[in-house]
mmCIF file of C-alpha atoms in Angstrom:
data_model
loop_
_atom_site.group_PDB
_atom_site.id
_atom_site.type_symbol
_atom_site.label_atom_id
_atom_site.label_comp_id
_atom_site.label_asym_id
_atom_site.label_seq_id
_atom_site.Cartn_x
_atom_site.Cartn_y
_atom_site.Cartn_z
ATOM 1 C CA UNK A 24 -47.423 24.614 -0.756
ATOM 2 C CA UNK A 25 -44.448 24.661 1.649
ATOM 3 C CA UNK A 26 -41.583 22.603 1.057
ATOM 4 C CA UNK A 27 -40.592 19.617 3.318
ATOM 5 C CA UNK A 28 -37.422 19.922 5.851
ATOM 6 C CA UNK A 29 -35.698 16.528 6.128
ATOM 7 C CA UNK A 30 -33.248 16.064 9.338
ATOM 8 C CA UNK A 31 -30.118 13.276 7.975
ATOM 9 C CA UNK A 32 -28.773 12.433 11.358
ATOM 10 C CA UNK A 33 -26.814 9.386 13.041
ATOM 11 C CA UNK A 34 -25.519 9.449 16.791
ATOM 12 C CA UNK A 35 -21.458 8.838 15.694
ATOM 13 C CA UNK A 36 -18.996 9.527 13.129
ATOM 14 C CA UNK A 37 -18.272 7.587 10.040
ATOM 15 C CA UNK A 38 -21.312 6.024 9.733
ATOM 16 C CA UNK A 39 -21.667 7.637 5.609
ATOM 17 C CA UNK A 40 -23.961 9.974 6.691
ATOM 18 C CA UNK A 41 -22.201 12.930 4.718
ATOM 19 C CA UNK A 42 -22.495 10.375 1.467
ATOM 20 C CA UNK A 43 -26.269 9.569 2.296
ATOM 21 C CA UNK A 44 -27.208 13.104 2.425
ATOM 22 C CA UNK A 45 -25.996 14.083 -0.766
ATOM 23 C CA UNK A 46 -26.858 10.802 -2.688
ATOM 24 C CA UNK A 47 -30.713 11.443 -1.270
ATOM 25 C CA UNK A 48 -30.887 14.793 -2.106
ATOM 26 C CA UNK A 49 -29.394 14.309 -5.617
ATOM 27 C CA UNK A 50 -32.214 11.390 -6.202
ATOM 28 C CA UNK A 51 -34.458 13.749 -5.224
ATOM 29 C CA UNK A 52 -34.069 16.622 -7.675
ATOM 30 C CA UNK A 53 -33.433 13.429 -10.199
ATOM 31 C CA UNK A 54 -36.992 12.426 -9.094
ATOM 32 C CA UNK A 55 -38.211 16.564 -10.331
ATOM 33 C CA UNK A 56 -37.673 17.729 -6.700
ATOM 34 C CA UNK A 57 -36.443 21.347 -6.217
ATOM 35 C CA UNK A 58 -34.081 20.519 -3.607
ATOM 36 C CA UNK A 59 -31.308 22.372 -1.184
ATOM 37 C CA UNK A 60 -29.088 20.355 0.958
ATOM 38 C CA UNK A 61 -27.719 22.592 4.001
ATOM 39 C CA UNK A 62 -24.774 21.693 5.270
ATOM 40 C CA UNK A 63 -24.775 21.749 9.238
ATOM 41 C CA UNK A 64 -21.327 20.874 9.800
ATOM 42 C CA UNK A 65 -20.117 24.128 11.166
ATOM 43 C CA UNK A 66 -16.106 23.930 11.383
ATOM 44 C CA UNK A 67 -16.109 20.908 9.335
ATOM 45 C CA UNK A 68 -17.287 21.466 6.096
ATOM 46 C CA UNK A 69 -17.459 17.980 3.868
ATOM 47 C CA UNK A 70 -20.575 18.236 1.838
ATOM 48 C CA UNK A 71 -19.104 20.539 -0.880
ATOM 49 C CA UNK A 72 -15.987 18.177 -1.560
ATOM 50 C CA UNK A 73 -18.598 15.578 -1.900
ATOM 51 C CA UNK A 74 -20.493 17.111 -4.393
ATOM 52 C CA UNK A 75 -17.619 18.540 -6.164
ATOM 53 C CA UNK A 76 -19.151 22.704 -5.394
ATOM 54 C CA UNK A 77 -15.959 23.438 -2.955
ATOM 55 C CA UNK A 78 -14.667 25.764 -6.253
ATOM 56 C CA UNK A 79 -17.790 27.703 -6.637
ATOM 57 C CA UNK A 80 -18.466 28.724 -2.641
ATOM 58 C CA UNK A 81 -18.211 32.280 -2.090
ATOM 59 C CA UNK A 82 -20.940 32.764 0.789
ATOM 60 C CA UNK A 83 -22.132 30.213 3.764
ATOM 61 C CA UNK A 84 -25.052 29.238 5.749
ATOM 62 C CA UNK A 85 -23.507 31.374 8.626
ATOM 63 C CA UNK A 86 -23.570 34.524 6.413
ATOM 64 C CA UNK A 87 -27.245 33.960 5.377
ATOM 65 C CA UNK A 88 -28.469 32.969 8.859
ATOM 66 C CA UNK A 89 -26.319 36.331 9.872
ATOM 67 C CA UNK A 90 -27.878 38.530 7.009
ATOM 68 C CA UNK A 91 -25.083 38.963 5.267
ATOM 69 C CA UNK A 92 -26.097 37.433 1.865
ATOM 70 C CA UNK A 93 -29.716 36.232 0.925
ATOM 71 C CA UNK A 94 -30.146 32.430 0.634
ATOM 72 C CA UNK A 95 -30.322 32.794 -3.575
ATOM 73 C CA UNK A 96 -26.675 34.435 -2.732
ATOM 74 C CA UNK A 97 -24.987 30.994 -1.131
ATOM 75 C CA UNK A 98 -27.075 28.669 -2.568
ATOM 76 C CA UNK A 99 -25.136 26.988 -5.388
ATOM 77 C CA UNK A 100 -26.214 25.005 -8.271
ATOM 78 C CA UNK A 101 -25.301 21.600 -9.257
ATOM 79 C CA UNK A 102 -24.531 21.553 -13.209
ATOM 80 C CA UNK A 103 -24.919 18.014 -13.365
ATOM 81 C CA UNK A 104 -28.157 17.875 -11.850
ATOM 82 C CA UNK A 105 -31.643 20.296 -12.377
ATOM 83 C CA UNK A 106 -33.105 21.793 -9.274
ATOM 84 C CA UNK A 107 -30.323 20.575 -7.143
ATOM 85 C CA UNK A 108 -28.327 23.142 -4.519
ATOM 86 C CA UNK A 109 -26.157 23.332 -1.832
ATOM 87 C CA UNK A 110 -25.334 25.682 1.034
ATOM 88 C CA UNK A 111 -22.621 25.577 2.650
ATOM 89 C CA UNK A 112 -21.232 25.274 5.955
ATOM 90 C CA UNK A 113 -18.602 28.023 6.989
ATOM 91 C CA UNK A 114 -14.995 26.358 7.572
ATOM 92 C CA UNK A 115 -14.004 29.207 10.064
ATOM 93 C CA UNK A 116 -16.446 29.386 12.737
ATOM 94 C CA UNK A 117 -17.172 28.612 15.892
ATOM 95 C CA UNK A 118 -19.256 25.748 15.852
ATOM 96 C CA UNK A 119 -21.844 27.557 18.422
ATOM 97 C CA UNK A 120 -22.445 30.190 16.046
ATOM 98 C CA UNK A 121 -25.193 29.216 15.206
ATOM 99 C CA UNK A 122 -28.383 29.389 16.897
ATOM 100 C CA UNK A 123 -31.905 27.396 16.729
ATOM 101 C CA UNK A 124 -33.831 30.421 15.907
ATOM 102 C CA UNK A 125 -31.564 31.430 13.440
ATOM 103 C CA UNK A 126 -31.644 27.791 11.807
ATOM 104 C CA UNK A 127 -35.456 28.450 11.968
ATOM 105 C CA UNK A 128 -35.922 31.946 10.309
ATOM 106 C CA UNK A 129 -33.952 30.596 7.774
ATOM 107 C CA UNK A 130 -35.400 27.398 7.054
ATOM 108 C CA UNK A 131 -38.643 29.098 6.736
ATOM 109 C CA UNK A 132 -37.388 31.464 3.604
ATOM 110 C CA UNK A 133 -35.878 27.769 2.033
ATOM 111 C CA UNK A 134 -39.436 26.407 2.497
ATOM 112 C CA UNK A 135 -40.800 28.858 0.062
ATOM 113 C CA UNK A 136 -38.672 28.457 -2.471
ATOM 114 C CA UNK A 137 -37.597 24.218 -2.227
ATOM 115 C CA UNK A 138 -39.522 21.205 -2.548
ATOM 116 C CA UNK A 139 -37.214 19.275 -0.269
ATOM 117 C CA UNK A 140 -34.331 20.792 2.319
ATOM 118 C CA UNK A 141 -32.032 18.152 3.197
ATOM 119 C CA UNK A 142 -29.850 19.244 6.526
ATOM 120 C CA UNK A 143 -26.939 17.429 6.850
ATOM 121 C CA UNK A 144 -26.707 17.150 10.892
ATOM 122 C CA UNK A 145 -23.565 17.173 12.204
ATOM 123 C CA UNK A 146 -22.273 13.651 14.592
ATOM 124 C CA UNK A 147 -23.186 13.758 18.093
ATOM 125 C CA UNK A 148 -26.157 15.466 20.315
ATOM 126 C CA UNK A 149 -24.514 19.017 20.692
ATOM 127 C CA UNK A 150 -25.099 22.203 19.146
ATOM 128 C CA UNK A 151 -25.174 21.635 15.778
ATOM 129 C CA UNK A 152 -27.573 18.554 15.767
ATOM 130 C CA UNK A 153 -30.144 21.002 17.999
ATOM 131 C CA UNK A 154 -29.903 23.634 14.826
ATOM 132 C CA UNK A 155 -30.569 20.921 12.674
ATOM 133 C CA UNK A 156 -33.265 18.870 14.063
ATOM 134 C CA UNK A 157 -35.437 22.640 15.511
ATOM 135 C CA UNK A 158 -37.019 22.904 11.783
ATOM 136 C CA UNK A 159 -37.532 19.316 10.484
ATOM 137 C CA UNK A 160 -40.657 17.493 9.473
ATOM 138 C CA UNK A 161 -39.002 14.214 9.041
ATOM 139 C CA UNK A 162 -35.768 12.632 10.219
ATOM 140 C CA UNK A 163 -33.779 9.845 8.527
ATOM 141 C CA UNK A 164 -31.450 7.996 10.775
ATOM 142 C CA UNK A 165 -27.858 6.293 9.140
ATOM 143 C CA UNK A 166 -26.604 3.603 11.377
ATOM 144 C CA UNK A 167 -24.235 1.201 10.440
ATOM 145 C CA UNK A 168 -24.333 -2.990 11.433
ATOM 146 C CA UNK A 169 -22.292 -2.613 14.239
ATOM 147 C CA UNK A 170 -22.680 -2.348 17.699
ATOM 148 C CA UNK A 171 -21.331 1.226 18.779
ATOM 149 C CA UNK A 172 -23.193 2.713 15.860
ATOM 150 C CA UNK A 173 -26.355 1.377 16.613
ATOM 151 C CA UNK A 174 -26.216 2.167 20.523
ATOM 152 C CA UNK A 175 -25.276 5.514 19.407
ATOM 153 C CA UNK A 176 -28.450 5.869 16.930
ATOM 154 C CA UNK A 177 -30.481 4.706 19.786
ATOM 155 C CA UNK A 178 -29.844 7.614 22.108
ATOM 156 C CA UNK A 179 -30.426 9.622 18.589
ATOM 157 C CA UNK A 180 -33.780 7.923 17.947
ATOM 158 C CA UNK A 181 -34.981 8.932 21.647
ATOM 159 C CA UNK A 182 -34.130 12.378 21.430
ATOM 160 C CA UNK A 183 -35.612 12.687 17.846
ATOM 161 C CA UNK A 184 -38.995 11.126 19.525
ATOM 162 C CA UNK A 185 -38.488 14.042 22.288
ATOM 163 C CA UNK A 186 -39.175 16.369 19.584
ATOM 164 C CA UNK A 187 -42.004 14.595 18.287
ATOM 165 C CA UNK A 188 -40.202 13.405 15.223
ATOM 166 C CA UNK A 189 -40.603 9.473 14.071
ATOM 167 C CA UNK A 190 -37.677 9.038 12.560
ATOM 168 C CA UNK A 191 -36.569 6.564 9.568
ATOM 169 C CA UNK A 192 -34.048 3.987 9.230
ATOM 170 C CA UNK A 193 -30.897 3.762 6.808
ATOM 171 C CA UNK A 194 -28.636 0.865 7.544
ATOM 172 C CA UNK A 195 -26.054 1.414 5.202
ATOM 173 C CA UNK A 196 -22.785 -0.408 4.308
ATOM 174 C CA UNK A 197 -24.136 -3.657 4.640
ATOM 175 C CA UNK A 198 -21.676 -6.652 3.980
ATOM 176 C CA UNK A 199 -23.428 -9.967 3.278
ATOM 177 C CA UNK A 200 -20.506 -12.012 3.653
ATOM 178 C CA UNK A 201 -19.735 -10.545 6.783
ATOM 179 C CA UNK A 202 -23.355 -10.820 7.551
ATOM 180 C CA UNK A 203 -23.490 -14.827 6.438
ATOM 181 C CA UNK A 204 -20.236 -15.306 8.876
ATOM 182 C CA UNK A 205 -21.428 -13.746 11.763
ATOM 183 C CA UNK A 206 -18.768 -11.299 11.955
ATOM 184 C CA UNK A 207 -21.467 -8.259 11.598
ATOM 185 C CA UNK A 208 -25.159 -7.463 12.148
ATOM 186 C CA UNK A 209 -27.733 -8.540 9.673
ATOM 187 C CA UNK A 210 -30.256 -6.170 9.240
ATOM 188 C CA UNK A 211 -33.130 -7.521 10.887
ATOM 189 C CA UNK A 212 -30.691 -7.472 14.423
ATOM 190 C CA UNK A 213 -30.551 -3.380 13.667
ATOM 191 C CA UNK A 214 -34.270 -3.169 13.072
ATOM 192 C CA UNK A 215 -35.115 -5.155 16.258
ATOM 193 C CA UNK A 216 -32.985 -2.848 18.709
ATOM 194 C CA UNK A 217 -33.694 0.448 16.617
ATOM 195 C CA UNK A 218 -37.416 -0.674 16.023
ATOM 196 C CA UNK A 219 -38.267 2.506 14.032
ATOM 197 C CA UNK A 220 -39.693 2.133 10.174
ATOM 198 C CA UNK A 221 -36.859 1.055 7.518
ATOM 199 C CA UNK A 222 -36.524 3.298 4.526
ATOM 200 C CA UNK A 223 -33.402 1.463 2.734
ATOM 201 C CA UNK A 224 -30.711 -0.786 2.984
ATOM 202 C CA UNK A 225 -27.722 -0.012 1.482
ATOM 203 C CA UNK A 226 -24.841 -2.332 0.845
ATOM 204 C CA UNK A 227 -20.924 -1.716 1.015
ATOM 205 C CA UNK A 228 -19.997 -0.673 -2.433
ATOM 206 C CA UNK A 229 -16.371 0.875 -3.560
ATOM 207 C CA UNK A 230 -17.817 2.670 -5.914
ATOM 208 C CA UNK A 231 -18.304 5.126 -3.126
ATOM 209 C CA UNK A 232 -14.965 6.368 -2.909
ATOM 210 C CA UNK A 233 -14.652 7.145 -5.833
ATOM 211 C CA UNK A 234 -17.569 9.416 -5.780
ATOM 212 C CA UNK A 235 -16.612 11.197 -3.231
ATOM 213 C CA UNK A 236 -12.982 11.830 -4.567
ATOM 214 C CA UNK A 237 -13.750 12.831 -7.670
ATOM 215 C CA UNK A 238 -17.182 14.877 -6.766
ATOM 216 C CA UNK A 239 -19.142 12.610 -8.770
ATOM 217 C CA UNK A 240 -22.903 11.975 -7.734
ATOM 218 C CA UNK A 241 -22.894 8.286 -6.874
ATOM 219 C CA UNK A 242 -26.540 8.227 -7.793
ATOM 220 C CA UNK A 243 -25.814 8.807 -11.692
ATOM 221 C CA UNK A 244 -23.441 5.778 -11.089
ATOM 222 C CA UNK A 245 -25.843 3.026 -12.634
ATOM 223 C CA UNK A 246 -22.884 0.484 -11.800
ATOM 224 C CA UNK A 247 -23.204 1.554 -7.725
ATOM 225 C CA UNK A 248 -25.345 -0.673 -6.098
ATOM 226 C CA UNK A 249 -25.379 1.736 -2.805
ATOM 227 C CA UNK A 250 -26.401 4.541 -5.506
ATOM 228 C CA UNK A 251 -29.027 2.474 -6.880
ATOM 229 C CA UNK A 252 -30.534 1.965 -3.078
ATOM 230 C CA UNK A 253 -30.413 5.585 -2.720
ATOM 231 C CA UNK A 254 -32.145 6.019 -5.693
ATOM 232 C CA UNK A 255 -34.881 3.656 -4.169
ATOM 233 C CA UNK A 256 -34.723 5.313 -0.821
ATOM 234 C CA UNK A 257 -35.326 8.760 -2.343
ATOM 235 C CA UNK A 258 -38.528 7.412 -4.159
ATOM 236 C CA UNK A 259 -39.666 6.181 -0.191
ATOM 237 C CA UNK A 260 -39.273 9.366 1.052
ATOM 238 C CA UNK A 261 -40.867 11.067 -1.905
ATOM 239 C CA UNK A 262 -44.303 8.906 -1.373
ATOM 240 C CA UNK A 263 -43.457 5.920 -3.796
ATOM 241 C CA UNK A 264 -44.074 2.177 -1.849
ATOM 242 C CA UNK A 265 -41.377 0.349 -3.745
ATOM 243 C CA UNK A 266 -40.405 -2.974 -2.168
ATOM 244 C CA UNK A 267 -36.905 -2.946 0.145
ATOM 245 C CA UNK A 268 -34.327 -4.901 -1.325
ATOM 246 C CA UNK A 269 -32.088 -7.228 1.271
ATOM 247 C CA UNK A 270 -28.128 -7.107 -0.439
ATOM 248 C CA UNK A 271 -27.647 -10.963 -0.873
ATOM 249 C CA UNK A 272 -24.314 -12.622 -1.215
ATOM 250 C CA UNK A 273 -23.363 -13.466 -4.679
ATOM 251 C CA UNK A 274 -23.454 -17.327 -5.308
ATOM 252 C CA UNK A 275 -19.840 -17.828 -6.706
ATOM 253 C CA UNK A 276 -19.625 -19.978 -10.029
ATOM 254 C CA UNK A 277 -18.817 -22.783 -7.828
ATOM 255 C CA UNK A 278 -22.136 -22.713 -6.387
ATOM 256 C CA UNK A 279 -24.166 -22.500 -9.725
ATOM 257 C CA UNK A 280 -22.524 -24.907 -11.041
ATOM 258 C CA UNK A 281 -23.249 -27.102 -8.129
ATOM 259 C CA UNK A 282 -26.995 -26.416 -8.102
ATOM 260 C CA UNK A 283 -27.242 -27.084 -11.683
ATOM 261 C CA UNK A 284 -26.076 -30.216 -11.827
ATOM 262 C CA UNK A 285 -27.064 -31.228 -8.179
ATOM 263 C CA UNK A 286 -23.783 -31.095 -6.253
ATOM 264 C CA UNK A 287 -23.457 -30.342 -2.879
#
């Protein structure tokens, strides 16, 4: 049975799309998943700082889409995690150098040998989310609760449909507080402009930083609440129908004490 190619996309920058990708693919291969995460960032490379692998890289997805090393050749293993791989993107080229039916022969050869391929789709509607998006069964979109973001997954949404891809909804980074004061976008405001299926909600959480500083896999965090939603998501996308949990503001001690003894 052929392995599943997953498109992680989002139409701008800085939406955590980089962290996303590599906490789903992680939960994945934590779930028994034989999974390689491509990174499509040509020029840009992030994925392998994430993950901690920048040490170990000797060959690139541009070499193995060139036929200059097999895919067993760049794919590198996570230590901390069974079944779980990266390949690289190349630091030094051209960003066009790449080419959808490169993408494509190669995405058939990681089909055969991976359960799941997560491709890590670079910002934007150029080049490098066209390679990304020509060999994908599913897409997952990462939006953010704020305006710009979500305009910008919009025109992502419509050209995913184009392709006759339904895409899924992250909204990550989620700020209840924020939410309560009306200083950002609940949920439910994302949902009813986006209006494609939600996979996870993921709330702000600091322990994401750290993760990605220190190469850490936030999903073997079990004191990250955003790790813990990944967790969840990867389950979703893996078949599981687990309930979606809405981040909620913490009552403050202030507030439990006044329900308890009937203070307002």
């Amino acid at each position: 049975m052929e392995g599943k190619v997953i498109v992680v996309t989002s139409g701008k920058g800085g939406v955590g799309k980089t962290t996303a990708t590599s906490s789903i693919g992680a939960a994945l291969a934590l779930e028994g998943k034989r999974v390689a995460i491509v990174d499509m960032d040509i020029g840009l490379r992030n994925l392998d700082v994430v993950m901690g692998l920048e040490n170990r890289i000797v060959f690139n997805i541009v070499d193995v889409v060139q036929g200059k090393c097999k895919v067993d050749q760049a794919a590198i293993r996570d230590r901390r995690i069974d079944n779980l791989f990266l390949i690289p993107a190349s630091q030094s080229d051209n960003k066009d150098v790449l080419t959808p039916a490169g993408v494509e022969r190669m995405a058939k050869v990681l089909r055969q040998k991976f359960d799941y391929v997560i491709m890590d789709s670079p910002a934007g509607i150029e080049r490098g989310f066209e390679n990304s998006v020509v060999s994908a069964n599913e897409a997952v979109v990462i939006c953010t609760p704020d305006v710009s973001a979500v305009r910008d997954a919009d025109r992502v949404i419509g050209l995913l449909y184009a392709r006759s891809l339904e895409p899924k909804l992250i909204v990550n980074r989620i700020e209840p507080a924020r939410v309560e004061r009306g200083e950002m976008l609940s949920y439910k405001d994302v949902l009813d402009i986006l209006s494609i299926e939600l996979v996870g909600l993921v709330p702000m959480d600091e322990k994401v930083l750290i993760s990605s500083n220190t190469g850490t896999p936030l999903v073997l965090q079990n004191d990250s609440t955003a790790g813990q939603s990944f967790r969840r998501i990867a389950k979703r996308l893996n078949g599981e129908t687990i309930p979606i949990e809405v981040p909620n503001l913490k009552p403050s001690v202030w507030t439990k004490l006044g329900k308890t003894f009937g203070l307002k």
